Coordinates of C-alpha atoms in Angstrom, one line a residue:
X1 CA 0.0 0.0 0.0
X2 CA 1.9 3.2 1.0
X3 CA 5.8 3.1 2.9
X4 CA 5.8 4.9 5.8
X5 CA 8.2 5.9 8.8
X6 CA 7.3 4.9 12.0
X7 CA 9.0 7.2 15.0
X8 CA 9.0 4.9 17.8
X9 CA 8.1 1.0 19.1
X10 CA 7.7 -0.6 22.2
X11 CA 7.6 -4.1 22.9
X12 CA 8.0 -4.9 26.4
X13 CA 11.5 -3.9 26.8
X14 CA 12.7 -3.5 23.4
X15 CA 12.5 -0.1 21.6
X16 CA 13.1 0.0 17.6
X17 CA 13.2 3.2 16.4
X18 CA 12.7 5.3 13.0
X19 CA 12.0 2.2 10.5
X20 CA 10.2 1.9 7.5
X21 CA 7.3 -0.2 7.1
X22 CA 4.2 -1.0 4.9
X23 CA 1.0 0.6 5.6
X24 CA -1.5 -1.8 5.5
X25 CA -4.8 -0.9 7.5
X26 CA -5.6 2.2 9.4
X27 CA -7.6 2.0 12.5
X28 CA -9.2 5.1 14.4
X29 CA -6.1 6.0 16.6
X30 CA -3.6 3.3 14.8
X31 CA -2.7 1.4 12.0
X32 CA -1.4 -2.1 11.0
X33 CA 2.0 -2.1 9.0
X34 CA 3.8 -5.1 7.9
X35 CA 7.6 -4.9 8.9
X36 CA 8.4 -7.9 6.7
X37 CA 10.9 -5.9 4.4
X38 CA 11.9 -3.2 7.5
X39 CA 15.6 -4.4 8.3
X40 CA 15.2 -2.8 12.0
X41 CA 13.8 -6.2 13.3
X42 CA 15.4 -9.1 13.3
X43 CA 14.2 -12.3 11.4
X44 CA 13.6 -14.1 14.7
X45 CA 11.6 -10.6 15.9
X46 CA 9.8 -10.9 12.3
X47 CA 8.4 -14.3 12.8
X48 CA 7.4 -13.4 16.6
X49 CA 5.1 -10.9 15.4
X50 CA 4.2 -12.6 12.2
X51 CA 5.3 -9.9 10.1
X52 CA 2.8 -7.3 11.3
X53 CA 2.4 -4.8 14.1
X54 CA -0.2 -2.5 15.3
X55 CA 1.5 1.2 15.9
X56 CA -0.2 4.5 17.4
X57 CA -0.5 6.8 14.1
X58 CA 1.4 9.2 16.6
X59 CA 4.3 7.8 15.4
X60 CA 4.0 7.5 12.0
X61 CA 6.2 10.8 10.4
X62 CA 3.8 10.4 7.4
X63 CA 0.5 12.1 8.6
X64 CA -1.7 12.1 5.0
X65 CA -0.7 8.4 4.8
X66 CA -2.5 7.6 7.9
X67 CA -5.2 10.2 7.6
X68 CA -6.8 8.4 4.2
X69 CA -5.4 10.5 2.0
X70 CA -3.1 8.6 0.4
X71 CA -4.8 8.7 -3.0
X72 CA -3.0 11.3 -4.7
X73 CA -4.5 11.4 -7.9
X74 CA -8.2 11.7 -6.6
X75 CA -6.5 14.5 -4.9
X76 CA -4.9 16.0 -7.7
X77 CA -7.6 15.8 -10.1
X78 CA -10.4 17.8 -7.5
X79 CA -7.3 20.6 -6.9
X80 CA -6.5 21.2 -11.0
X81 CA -11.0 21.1 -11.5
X82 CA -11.1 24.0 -8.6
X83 CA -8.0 25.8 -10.4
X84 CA -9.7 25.5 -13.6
X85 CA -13.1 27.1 -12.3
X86 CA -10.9 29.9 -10.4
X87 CA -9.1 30.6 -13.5
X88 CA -12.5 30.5 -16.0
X89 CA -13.8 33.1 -13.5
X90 CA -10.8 35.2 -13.7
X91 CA -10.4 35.4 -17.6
X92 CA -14.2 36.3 -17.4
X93 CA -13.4 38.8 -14.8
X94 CA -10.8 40.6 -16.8
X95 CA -12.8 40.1 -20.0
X96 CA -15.4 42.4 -18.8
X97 CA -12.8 45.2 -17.7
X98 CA -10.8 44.7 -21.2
X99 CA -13.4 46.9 -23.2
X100 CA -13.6 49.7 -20.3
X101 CA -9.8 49.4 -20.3
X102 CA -9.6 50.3 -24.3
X103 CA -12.3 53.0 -24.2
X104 CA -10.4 54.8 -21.2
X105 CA -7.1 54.2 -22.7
X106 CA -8.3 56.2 -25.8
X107 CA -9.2 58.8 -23.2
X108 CA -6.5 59.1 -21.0
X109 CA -2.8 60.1 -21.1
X110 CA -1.1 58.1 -18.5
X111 CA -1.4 54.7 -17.2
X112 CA -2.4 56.0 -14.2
X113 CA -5.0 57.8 -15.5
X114 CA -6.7 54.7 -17.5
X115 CA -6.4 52.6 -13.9
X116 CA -8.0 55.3 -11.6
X117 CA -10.7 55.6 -14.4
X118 CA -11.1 51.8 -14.1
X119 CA -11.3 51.5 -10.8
X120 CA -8.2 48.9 -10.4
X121 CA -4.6 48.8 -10.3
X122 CA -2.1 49.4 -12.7
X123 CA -0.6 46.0 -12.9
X124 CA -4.4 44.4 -13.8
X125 CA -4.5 47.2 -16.1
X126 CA -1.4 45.9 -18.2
X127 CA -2.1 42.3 -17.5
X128 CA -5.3 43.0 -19.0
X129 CA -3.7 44.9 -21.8
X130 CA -1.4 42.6 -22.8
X131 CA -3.7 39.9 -22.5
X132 CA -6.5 41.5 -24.9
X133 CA -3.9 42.9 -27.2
X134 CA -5.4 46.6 -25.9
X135 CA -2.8 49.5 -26.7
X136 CA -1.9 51.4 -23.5
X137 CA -0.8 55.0 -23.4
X138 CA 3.1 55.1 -23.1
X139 CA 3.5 57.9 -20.4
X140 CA 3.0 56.5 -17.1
X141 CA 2.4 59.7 -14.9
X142 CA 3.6 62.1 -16.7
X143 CA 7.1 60.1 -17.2
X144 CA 8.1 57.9 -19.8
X145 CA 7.8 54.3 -19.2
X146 CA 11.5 52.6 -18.7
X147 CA 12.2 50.4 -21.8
X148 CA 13.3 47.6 -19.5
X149 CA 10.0 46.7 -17.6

């Protein structure tokens, strides 16, 4: 299932610590991992508990392992379909302000102008801009724009 790395374990008066095991059941407060491949028990130790042990999920370093959420891609897939919706909005968003954006950009003679006009910032002003292909005045304030932004 999924390796993880368990802090501490206490068997009467043997401690093992920071070893790697195999996750295979979670429990409410613990979970079941197979040491079988963990080279921090011994073979004799291996066959005593019969490969498995039952550990507090205290201990185990990997927290989203033992929480159920081990299934990246399910994951992955409902964080990119709430980025897409974000982003759709946002295009929309900024496709409403483009054609305000070219009417006062006509208008105006700074950049600063167009944006106080507009009602946002300068830097949504050129993203917009640059995005819609809208021509921006070149003066920014009175002062020519530097060649290298």
């Amino acid at each position: 299932m999924t390796q993880v790395t368990v802090r501490l374990y206490k068997q009467g008066d043997k401690v093992w610590h920071d070893f790697k095991a195999e996750l295979i059941k979670r429990y409410e407060n613990s979970a079941m991992v197979d040491i079988s491949e963990s080279k921090a028990f011994s073979k004799m130790e291996k066959q005593e508990f019969n490969n498995l042990i039952v550990v507090s999920k205290h201990v185990i370093v990997e927290k989203r392992a033992v929480a159920g959420i081990d299934d990246s891609d399910i994951l992955k897939t409902s964080v990119n379909n709430g980025l897409k919706k974000i982003s759709k909005k946002r295009k929309e968003a900024r496709a409403k302000y483009a054609r305000r954006i070219a009417e006062a950009a006509s208008q105006c003679d700074t950049l600063i102008d167009v944006a106080k006009r507009i009602g946002k910032s300068t830097t949504f002003v050129k993203r917009v801009a640059s995005e819609f292909e809208i021509k921006l005045p070149r003066r920014n304030n009175g002062h020519e724009e530097i060649a290298s932004r």
